[in-house]
Amino acid sequence: MRMTGPIARRKVRITGISQLVTCAGPERGPLPTLAALGEHRDAQVVVRHNLEGGWEVAWIGSAGAADTPTCDASFDLGGRTLLPGLVDCHTHLVFAGDRSHEFTQRLSGVSYQALAQAGGGIVHTVQRTRAATVPQLIESATHRLEDLALQGARVVEIKTGYGLDVATECKILNVIGILQQRFAGIVEIVATAMPAHAVPPEFSGDRQGYVDAVCQHILPAMARCGTAPSFVDVFVEQGYFDVDDAQRIAATARDLGMQLKAHVDEFADIGAVPWAIAQGATSVEHLLHTSASGIAQLAKSSTVAVGLPLTSVFLREQLAPLRALVDGGAALALATDCNPGSAMTTSLTLVLQLAVLLGKLSPAEALRGITRCAALALGQPNGYTGRIAVGEPFLATVLDAASVDGVFYELGTPMRSWDGLLQARIG
Ligand code: NIG
Ligand code: FE
């Protein structure tokens, strides 16, 4: 085939789809069945090259449909499941060291906050991350990203936040930039600046001094770094940053072109949800202690709620009110929160399973949480909406299974993606 002009419209028919879930159903509200999310048996999908060199969905229909477009090639999935590319919209996966010693202490009753007050917690990981080299950070983060990619993650957000000074926050962004190149065409990586993750030891007892440093030095340096973050995130929490701190940080970040995310209501409700909504935050995350009024406000806003069920389990805390968030009408995304202190995991599979088994979501609501709503929580990066829809970018996950049912049924067994489409460089 001549690789000039017409390649832009090259069409490929995808066949052998035993189950297609487009995730193009409603963004909010209860979804009792997969059919409500857009499940099709015997479907074919036609994709075509777009002008940017990527792929977009040209047609979706049944295998025998009379209006099937003529294609240049076809690709057989061999009876596998086709989903929109999965999204892990909340991770902190660039860090050094581990906190297994703290985990053991927590199992004998010491609280997460007590460990932090004793100089451990996030600050422990900050010390290790400051001392680590770029290759060391790349190596450990690569393993975590590979684990996610094997389960079918095609978009992953990574927050900084284990540097808490100009040099190390920029070092982490640099690592994220290298990971973006290394995983190009496999996993798209969205960077979030999170210098307001904790107060570092050099500002101990001077939180305001640290917030000044974040606004005057750290965030401006991060915005100039080669890998400019799309978002800023603030840990708005008792013992970390209050709403006034968060307000100053959000205003600075906005001027630097970053959109807002916030960690809220993880340990206590300090009014962060209404504040974040009023700021037009793209998402609020954790939500363990979110009240009925917080849920009602989220339902009326475009701010996405991000549930992190593995963090609750890992901390032996209650789950966020996942069922009430969906029933109330909030857009609910789900993610791993991969980090060394509160969720040492890359299991997107367990996120789905526990959201269903403990959070009482339906499989369709859980799946929507790591596709459609997770893409929304990242501001639909490069136009990816987390669904398979005509005219939209085609970014796909193929599960190496005849349906998604086993993902929920086989407790603890990682779901396996199949990389045939990736190998063929389609979507
Ligand atoms: O999402 N809440 C703040 N950040 C992480 C925990 C980070 C850590 O303990 O290292 C979280 O739970
Ligand atoms: Fe987090």
Short mmCIF file of C-alpha atoms and ligand atoms in Angstrom, two decimals:
data_model
loop_
_atom_site.label_atom_id
_atom_site.label_comp_id
_atom_site.label_asym_id
_atom_site.label_seq_id
_atom_site.Cartn_x
_atom_site.Cartn_y
_atom_site.Cartn_z
CA MET A 1 0.00 0.00 0.00
CA ARG A 2 1.30 3.49 -0.82
CA MET A 3 1.99 5.30 2.45
CA THR A 4 1.06 8.77 1.20
CA GLY A 5 -2.07 10.98 1.39
CA PRO A 6 -4.82 8.36 1.58
CA ILE A 7 -3.27 6.70 4.62
CA ALA A 8 -5.11 9.33 6.62
CA ARG A 9 -8.35 7.55 5.78
CA ARG A 10 -7.07 3.98 5.95
CA LYS A 11 -9.83 1.81 7.44
CA VAL A 12 -9.50 -1.39 9.43
CA ARG A 13 -12.39 -3.67 10.38
CA ILE A 14 -12.09 -5.29 13.80
CA THR A 15 -13.77 -8.69 13.90
CA GLY A 16 -13.91 -11.63 16.32
CA ILE A 17 -15.27 -9.46 19.15
CA SER A 18 -17.11 -11.78 21.51
CA GLN A 19 -18.22 -8.88 23.67
CA LEU A 20 -17.99 -5.15 23.09
CA VAL A 21 -18.70 -2.76 25.95
CA THR A 22 -18.56 0.77 24.55
CA CYS A 23 -19.07 2.53 27.93
CA ALA A 24 -21.07 5.07 25.91
CA GLY A 25 -24.13 4.80 28.18
CA PRO A 26 -25.01 7.52 30.70
CA GLU A 27 -22.16 9.17 32.57
CA ARG A 28 -24.11 9.34 35.84
CA GLY A 29 -26.74 7.42 37.75
CA PRO A 30 -27.36 3.73 38.40
CA LEU A 31 -26.49 1.19 35.69
CA PRO A 32 -28.08 -2.11 36.62
CA THR A 33 -26.64 -4.05 33.69
CA LEU A 34 -23.77 -3.98 31.23
CA ALA A 35 -26.38 -3.43 28.51
CA ALA A 36 -27.08 -0.03 30.05
CA LEU A 37 -23.39 0.84 29.63
CA GLY A 38 -23.37 -0.23 25.98
CA GLU A 39 -22.80 -3.98 25.71
CA HIS A 40 -22.96 -5.62 22.28
CA ARG A 41 -22.53 -9.21 21.18
CA ASP A 42 -21.65 -9.99 17.57
CA ALA A 43 -20.42 -6.45 16.95
CA GLN A 44 -17.86 -5.18 14.50
CA VAL A 45 -15.98 -1.93 14.81
CA VAL A 46 -14.36 -0.05 11.95
CA VAL A 47 -11.53 2.31 12.80
CA ARG A 48 -9.70 4.72 10.52
CA HIS A 49 -6.49 6.67 10.67
CA ASN A 50 -7.06 10.22 11.75
CA LEU A 51 -5.09 13.15 10.49
CA GLU A 52 -2.82 13.17 13.57
CA GLY A 53 -1.55 9.65 12.87
CA GLY A 54 -3.77 8.03 15.52
CA TRP A 55 -6.99 6.07 15.08
CA GLU A 56 -10.61 7.07 15.44
CA VAL A 57 -13.82 5.07 15.48
CA ALA A 58 -15.54 5.21 12.08
CA TRP A 59 -18.41 2.76 12.51
CA ILE A 60 -19.93 0.37 15.04
CA GLY A 61 -22.50 -2.21 13.98
CA SER A 62 -23.41 -5.84 13.92
CA ALA A 63 -21.32 -8.34 11.99
CA GLY A 64 -23.92 -8.90 9.28
CA ALA A 65 -25.07 -5.28 8.88
CA ALA A 66 -25.85 -4.14 5.34
CA ASP A 67 -24.17 -0.75 5.80
CA THR A 68 -20.74 -2.16 6.81
CA PRO A 69 -18.14 0.18 5.30
CA THR A 70 -15.57 -1.13 2.86
CA CYS A 71 -12.20 -1.50 4.61
CA ASP A 72 -8.56 -1.78 3.59
CA ALA A 73 -7.81 -4.53 6.10
CA SER A 74 -9.38 -6.50 8.86
CA PHE A 75 -8.11 -7.62 12.22
CA ASP A 76 -9.49 -10.59 14.16
CA LEU A 77 -9.63 -10.46 17.95
CA GLY A 78 -10.23 -14.21 18.09
CA GLY A 79 -13.29 -14.09 20.33
CA ARG A 80 -11.99 -11.63 22.91
CA THR A 81 -13.56 -8.68 24.72
CA LEU A 82 -13.18 -5.14 23.44
CA LEU A 83 -13.36 -2.25 25.92
CA PRO A 84 -12.35 1.40 25.86
CA GLY A 85 -8.76 1.75 27.10
CA LEU A 86 -8.73 1.49 30.91
CA VAL A 87 -7.69 4.53 32.92
CA ASP A 88 -6.01 4.64 36.35
CA CYS A 89 -6.74 8.28 37.15
CA HIS A 90 -5.04 8.53 40.58
CA THR A 91 -1.57 7.19 41.38
CA HIS A 92 1.56 8.28 43.20
CA LEU A 93 3.69 5.60 41.57
CA VAL A 94 7.04 7.42 41.34
CA PHE A 95 8.74 6.96 44.73
CA ALA A 96 11.67 5.19 46.34
CA GLY A 97 11.80 2.74 49.25
CA ASP A 98 8.82 1.14 50.91
CA ARG A 99 6.87 1.45 54.15
CA SER A 100 6.23 -2.19 54.99
CA HIS A 101 7.52 -1.50 58.53
CA GLU A 102 4.73 1.08 58.95
CA PHE A 103 2.19 -1.33 57.52
CA THR A 104 3.16 -3.87 60.18
CA GLN A 105 2.89 -1.22 62.89
CA ARG A 106 -0.52 -0.20 61.62
CA LEU A 107 -1.67 -3.82 61.79
CA SER A 108 -0.85 -3.76 65.49
CA GLY A 109 -2.95 -0.66 66.01
CA VAL A 110 -0.74 2.41 65.35
CA SER A 111 -2.63 4.94 63.21
CA TYR A 112 -1.53 6.40 59.87
CA GLN A 113 -1.61 9.88 61.42
CA ALA A 114 0.45 8.81 64.48
CA LEU A 115 3.16 7.42 62.19
CA ALA A 116 3.20 10.71 60.27
CA GLN A 117 3.43 12.75 63.48
CA ALA A 118 6.39 10.63 64.58
CA GLY A 119 8.30 11.68 61.43
CA GLY A 120 7.33 8.73 59.25
CA GLY A 121 4.53 8.58 56.71
CA ILE A 122 4.89 10.67 53.57
CA VAL A 123 8.05 12.32 54.94
CA HIS A 124 9.75 8.92 55.20
CA THR A 125 9.17 8.34 51.49
CA VAL A 126 10.27 11.90 50.72
CA GLN A 127 13.66 11.23 52.33
CA ARG A 128 14.12 8.05 50.26
CA THR A 129 12.97 9.75 47.07
CA ARG A 130 15.28 12.72 47.54
CA ALA A 131 18.20 10.30 47.88
CA ALA A 132 17.24 8.20 44.85
CA THR A 133 18.74 8.63 41.39
CA VAL A 134 16.63 9.17 38.27
CA PRO A 135 17.44 5.65 36.93
CA GLN A 136 16.40 4.09 40.26
CA LEU A 137 13.08 5.94 40.21
CA ILE A 138 12.50 5.02 36.56
CA GLU A 139 13.16 1.35 37.24
CA SER A 140 10.70 0.95 40.11
CA ALA A 141 8.02 3.09 38.43
CA THR A 142 8.41 1.08 35.21
CA HIS A 143 7.54 -2.14 37.06
CA ARG A 144 4.41 -0.54 38.48
CA LEU A 145 3.35 0.83 35.10
CA GLU A 146 3.96 -2.56 33.47
CA ASP A 147 1.71 -4.19 36.07
CA LEU A 148 -1.02 -1.71 35.18
CA ALA A 149 -0.46 -2.09 31.43
CA LEU A 150 -0.74 -5.89 31.66
CA GLN A 151 -4.20 -5.43 33.16
CA GLY A 152 -5.15 -3.15 30.28
CA ALA A 153 -4.45 0.36 31.58
CA ARG A 154 -3.95 2.70 28.61
CA VAL A 155 -3.96 6.01 30.52
CA VAL A 156 -2.35 6.51 33.94
CA GLU A 157 -2.10 9.65 36.02
CA ILE A 158 1.02 10.09 38.15
CA LYS A 159 1.30 12.65 40.92
CA THR A 160 4.55 14.06 42.21
CA GLY A 161 4.60 14.75 45.95
CA TYR A 162 7.53 12.78 47.35
CA GLY A 163 10.00 15.60 46.68
CA LEU A 164 8.53 18.65 48.44
CA ASP A 165 11.42 20.83 47.23
CA VAL A 166 12.21 22.37 43.84
CA ALA A 167 14.96 19.91 42.93
CA THR A 168 13.10 16.71 43.81
CA GLU A 169 9.65 17.71 42.56
CA CYS A 170 11.33 18.57 39.22
CA LYS A 171 13.32 15.32 39.35
CA ILE A 172 10.04 13.39 39.68
CA LEU A 173 8.53 15.34 36.76
CA ASN A 174 11.63 14.52 34.75
CA VAL A 175 11.11 10.82 35.57
CA ILE A 176 7.46 11.12 34.49
CA GLY A 177 8.63 12.67 31.18
CA ILE A 178 11.00 9.75 30.55
CA LEU A 179 8.20 7.29 31.38
CA GLN A 180 5.95 9.12 28.89
CA GLN A 181 8.49 8.41 26.16
CA ARG A 182 9.18 4.86 27.28
CA PHE A 183 5.47 3.95 27.32
CA ALA A 184 4.46 5.97 24.22
CA GLY A 185 1.76 4.12 22.26
CA ILE A 186 1.12 1.77 25.21
CA VAL A 187 0.21 3.92 28.21
CA GLU A 188 -0.50 7.62 28.03
CA ILE A 189 0.76 9.32 31.20
CA VAL A 190 -0.84 12.44 32.69
CA ALA A 191 1.32 14.42 35.15
CA THR A 192 -0.04 16.09 38.28
CA ALA A 193 2.00 18.40 40.53
CA MET A 194 1.50 17.63 44.22
CA PRO A 195 4.04 19.58 46.25
CA ALA A 196 1.24 20.20 48.78
CA HIS A 197 1.26 16.54 49.86
CA ALA A 198 2.86 17.15 53.28
CA VAL A 199 5.01 19.75 55.02
CA PRO A 200 8.68 18.72 54.61
CA PRO A 201 11.00 18.48 57.65
CA GLU A 202 12.87 21.71 56.79
CA PHE A 203 9.57 23.61 57.26
CA SER A 204 8.51 21.68 60.35
CA GLY A 205 6.24 23.92 62.43
CA ASP A 206 6.05 26.48 59.60
CA ARG A 207 3.29 25.34 57.29
CA GLN A 208 2.69 28.88 56.02
CA GLY A 209 6.36 29.17 55.11
CA TYR A 210 6.06 25.98 53.09
CA VAL A 211 2.86 27.15 51.33
CA ASP A 212 4.79 30.34 50.43
CA ALA A 213 7.60 28.20 49.00
CA VAL A 214 5.10 26.10 47.02
CA CYS A 215 3.52 29.22 45.49
CA GLN A 216 6.65 31.29 44.97
CA HIS A 217 9.20 28.65 43.97
CA ILE A 218 8.12 25.05 43.64
CA LEU A 219 5.04 25.32 41.39
CA PRO A 220 6.60 27.98 39.09
CA ALA A 221 9.70 25.77 38.68
CA MET A 222 7.50 22.75 37.91
CA ALA A 223 5.57 24.69 35.27
CA ARG A 224 8.89 25.53 33.55
CA CYS A 225 10.18 21.98 33.69
CA GLY A 226 10.13 20.05 30.37
CA THR A 227 7.18 17.94 31.54
CA ALA A 228 4.65 20.58 32.51
CA PRO A 229 1.93 19.13 34.78
CA SER A 230 -1.68 19.28 33.57
CA PHE A 231 -3.01 19.38 37.14
CA VAL A 232 -2.16 20.47 40.65
CA ASP A 233 -3.42 18.36 43.56
CA VAL A 234 -3.59 19.40 47.23
CA PHE A 235 -3.99 17.14 50.28
CA VAL A 236 -6.74 19.17 51.96
CA GLU A 237 -6.93 17.36 55.26
CA GLN A 238 -6.73 17.76 59.00
CA GLY A 239 -3.02 17.85 59.90
CA TYR A 240 -1.94 18.55 56.29
CA PHE A 241 -3.27 21.62 54.39
CA ASP A 242 -6.42 23.60 55.17
CA VAL A 243 -8.83 25.23 52.75
CA ASP A 244 -7.05 28.62 52.96
CA ASP A 245 -3.70 27.00 52.05
CA ALA A 246 -5.39 25.13 49.25
CA GLN A 247 -6.97 28.34 47.98
CA ARG A 248 -3.58 30.04 47.63
CA ILE A 249 -2.07 27.00 45.93
CA ALA A 250 -5.03 26.63 43.55
CA ALA A 251 -4.82 30.31 42.55
CA THR A 252 -1.09 30.04 41.83
CA ALA A 253 -1.56 26.84 39.85
CA ARG A 254 -4.39 28.35 37.82
CA ASP A 255 -2.12 31.23 36.81
CA LEU A 256 0.44 28.64 35.73
CA GLY A 257 -2.13 26.86 33.53
CA MET A 258 -2.82 23.85 35.75
CA GLN A 259 -6.30 22.54 36.55
CA LEU A 260 -7.27 21.60 40.08
CA LYS A 261 -7.66 18.26 41.81
CA ALA A 262 -7.89 17.71 45.56
CA HIS A 263 -7.51 14.89 48.10
CA VAL A 264 -10.54 15.43 50.34
CA ASP A 265 -12.42 13.86 53.26
CA GLU A 266 -9.89 11.01 53.64
CA PHE A 267 -9.71 11.28 57.44
CA ALA A 268 -12.08 14.14 58.25
CA ASP A 269 -14.58 16.45 56.54
CA ILE A 270 -13.03 19.94 56.78
CA GLY A 271 -15.21 21.53 54.12
CA ALA A 272 -12.97 20.64 51.19
CA VAL A 273 -15.70 19.33 48.86
CA PRO A 274 -17.76 22.55 48.62
CA TRP A 275 -14.53 24.54 48.35
CA ALA A 276 -13.20 22.39 45.49
CA ILE A 277 -16.51 22.50 43.62
CA ALA A 278 -16.60 26.31 43.95
CA GLN A 279 -13.09 26.40 42.48
CA GLY A 280 -14.22 24.35 39.49
CA ALA A 281 -11.97 21.43 40.43
CA THR A 282 -11.84 18.69 37.81
CA SER A 283 -12.01 16.04 40.54
CA VAL A 284 -12.10 15.38 44.27
CA GLU A 285 -10.58 12.15 45.51
CA HIS A 286 -10.92 9.75 48.50
CA LEU A 287 -14.27 10.99 49.95
CA LEU A 288 -14.40 8.51 52.88
CA HIS A 289 -16.13 11.04 55.11
CA THR A 290 -18.17 12.92 52.50
CA SER A 291 -21.59 13.90 53.83
CA ALA A 292 -24.99 13.62 52.17
CA SER A 293 -24.78 17.33 51.41
CA GLY A 294 -21.35 16.86 49.81
CA ILE A 295 -22.80 14.11 47.62
CA ALA A 296 -25.73 16.35 46.62
CA GLN A 297 -23.33 19.16 45.71
CA LEU A 298 -21.15 16.82 43.65
CA ALA A 299 -24.24 15.58 41.82
CA LYS A 300 -25.01 19.14 40.72
CA SER A 301 -21.45 19.93 39.67
CA SER A 302 -19.09 18.85 36.90
CA THR A 303 -16.45 17.88 39.49
CA VAL A 304 -15.79 14.14 39.28
CA ALA A 305 -15.75 12.06 42.48
CA VAL A 306 -12.86 9.59 42.59
CA GLY A 307 -13.27 6.55 44.84
CA LEU A 308 -10.19 4.62 45.97
CA PRO A 309 -11.50 1.45 47.62
CA LEU A 310 -8.08 -0.18 48.04
CA THR A 311 -6.90 2.72 50.22
CA SER A 312 -9.80 2.13 52.58
CA VAL A 313 -9.02 -1.58 52.82
CA PHE A 314 -5.26 -0.99 53.20
CA LEU A 315 -5.92 1.56 55.99
CA ARG A 316 -8.68 -0.56 57.56
CA GLU A 317 -11.01 2.39 57.14
CA GLN A 318 -14.55 2.60 55.87
CA LEU A 319 -15.16 2.83 52.13
CA ALA A 320 -16.26 6.06 50.51
CA PRO A 321 -20.05 6.07 49.99
CA LEU A 322 -19.71 4.70 46.46
CA ARG A 323 -23.31 3.48 46.16
CA ALA A 324 -24.73 6.77 47.47
CA LEU A 325 -22.49 8.78 45.12
CA VAL A 326 -23.81 6.89 42.09
CA ASP A 327 -27.42 6.92 43.29
CA GLY A 328 -27.16 10.63 44.12
CA GLY A 329 -25.99 11.42 40.58
CA ALA A 330 -22.29 12.17 41.00
CA ALA A 331 -19.89 11.13 38.23
CA LEU A 332 -17.88 8.42 40.02
CA ALA A 333 -14.42 7.34 38.87
CA LEU A 334 -12.34 4.62 40.55
CA ALA A 335 -8.56 4.28 40.78
CA THR A 336 -5.77 2.44 42.59
CA ASP A 337 -4.10 5.34 44.49
CA CYS A 338 -0.87 3.29 44.10
CA ASN A 339 1.47 4.71 46.80
CA PRO A 340 3.73 3.25 49.50
CA GLY A 341 1.78 4.46 52.54
CA SER A 342 -1.94 4.01 52.05
CA ALA A 343 -2.33 1.71 49.03
CA MET A 344 0.74 -0.34 48.07
CA THR A 345 -0.92 -1.89 45.05
CA THR A 346 -1.18 -1.78 41.28
CA SER A 347 -4.31 -3.91 41.18
CA LEU A 348 -6.84 -2.16 39.01
CA THR A 349 -8.56 -5.56 39.06
CA LEU A 350 -9.09 -5.49 42.84
CA VAL A 351 -10.37 -1.91 42.52
CA LEU A 352 -13.19 -3.23 40.33
CA GLN A 353 -13.80 -6.29 42.50
CA LEU A 354 -13.95 -4.45 45.82
CA ALA A 355 -16.03 -1.61 44.38
CA VAL A 356 -18.57 -4.29 43.51
CA LEU A 357 -18.26 -6.60 46.53
CA LEU A 358 -17.77 -4.01 49.29
CA GLY A 359 -18.95 -0.79 47.63
CA LYS A 360 -22.10 -2.43 46.22
CA LEU A 361 -21.65 -1.04 42.74
CA SER A 362 -22.79 -3.04 39.75
CA PRO A 363 -20.07 -4.33 37.41
CA ALA A 364 -21.24 -1.76 34.84
CA GLU A 365 -20.88 1.12 37.32
CA ALA A 366 -17.42 -0.11 38.34
CA LEU A 367 -16.30 -0.47 34.72
CA ARG A 368 -17.60 3.01 33.94
CA GLY A 369 -15.49 4.21 36.86
CA ILE A 370 -12.23 3.14 35.21
CA THR A 371 -13.19 4.21 31.69
CA ARG A 372 -15.65 7.00 31.07
CA CYS A 373 -15.57 8.71 34.47
CA ALA A 374 -11.82 8.21 34.93
CA ALA A 375 -11.20 9.92 31.59
CA LEU A 376 -13.45 12.76 32.78
CA ALA A 377 -11.41 12.98 36.00
CA LEU A 378 -8.35 13.62 33.81
CA GLY A 379 -10.07 16.26 31.66
CA GLN A 380 -10.36 13.82 28.70
CA PRO A 381 -6.68 13.87 27.73
CA ASN A 382 -6.09 14.25 23.96
CA GLY A 383 -9.84 14.05 23.43
CA TYR A 384 -10.11 10.54 24.89
CA THR A 385 -13.54 10.24 26.49
CA GLY A 386 -13.16 6.74 27.93
CA ARG A 387 -15.71 5.25 25.53
CA ILE A 388 -15.80 3.70 22.10
CA ALA A 389 -17.90 6.10 20.04
CA VAL A 390 -18.01 7.08 16.38
CA GLY A 391 -15.87 10.10 15.56
CA GLU A 392 -13.85 9.84 18.76
CA PRO A 393 -10.26 8.66 19.30
CA PHE A 394 -9.94 4.87 19.32
CA LEU A 395 -7.98 3.88 22.39
CA ALA A 396 -8.80 0.31 23.32
CA THR A 397 -8.18 -2.49 25.78
CA VAL A 398 -8.69 -6.06 24.61
CA LEU A 399 -9.28 -8.48 27.46
CA ASP A 400 -7.93 -11.96 26.89
CA ALA A 401 -11.33 -13.41 27.77
CA ALA A 402 -14.68 -13.94 26.11
CA SER A 403 -16.42 -11.47 28.45
CA VAL A 404 -15.73 -9.11 31.35
CA ASP A 405 -17.65 -11.36 33.76
CA GLY A 406 -14.52 -13.19 34.91
CA VAL A 407 -12.87 -9.90 35.89
CA PHE A 408 -15.35 -9.61 38.76
CA TYR A 409 -15.71 -13.33 39.44
CA GLU A 410 -12.06 -14.41 39.71
CA LEU A 411 -11.29 -12.66 42.97
CA GLY A 412 -7.69 -11.55 43.24
CA THR A 413 -6.68 -12.87 39.81
CA PRO A 414 -5.34 -10.00 37.71
CA MET A 415 -7.37 -9.37 34.57
CA ARG A 416 -5.20 -9.94 31.52
CA SER A 417 -5.17 -7.73 28.49
CA TRP A 418 -4.19 -9.01 25.04
CA ASP A 419 -1.75 -6.91 23.08
CA GLY A 420 -2.64 -7.95 19.52
CA LEU A 421 -4.04 -4.54 18.57
CA LEU A 422 -1.05 -2.79 20.13
CA GLN A 423 1.38 -5.03 18.23
CA ALA A 424 -0.45 -4.19 15.03
CA ARG A 425 -0.31 -0.51 16.05
CA ILE A 426 -4.08 -0.11 15.87
CA GLY A 427 -5.54 2.00 18.65
O1 NIG B 1 -3.64 9.23 48.53
N1 NIG B 1 -3.51 11.10 50.98
C1 NIG B 1 -2.43 11.46 50.60
N2 NIG B 1 -1.63 10.78 49.81
C2 NIG B 1 -1.65 9.38 49.68
C3 NIG B 1 -0.86 8.72 50.77
C4 NIG B 1 0.57 8.97 50.58
C5 NIG B 1 1.46 8.21 51.50
O2 NIG B 1 1.06 7.80 52.60
O3 NIG B 1 2.62 8.04 51.10
C6 NIG B 1 -3.07 8.92 49.56
O4 NIG B 1 -3.61 8.26 50.45
FE FE B 2 -3.66 9.72 46.68
#
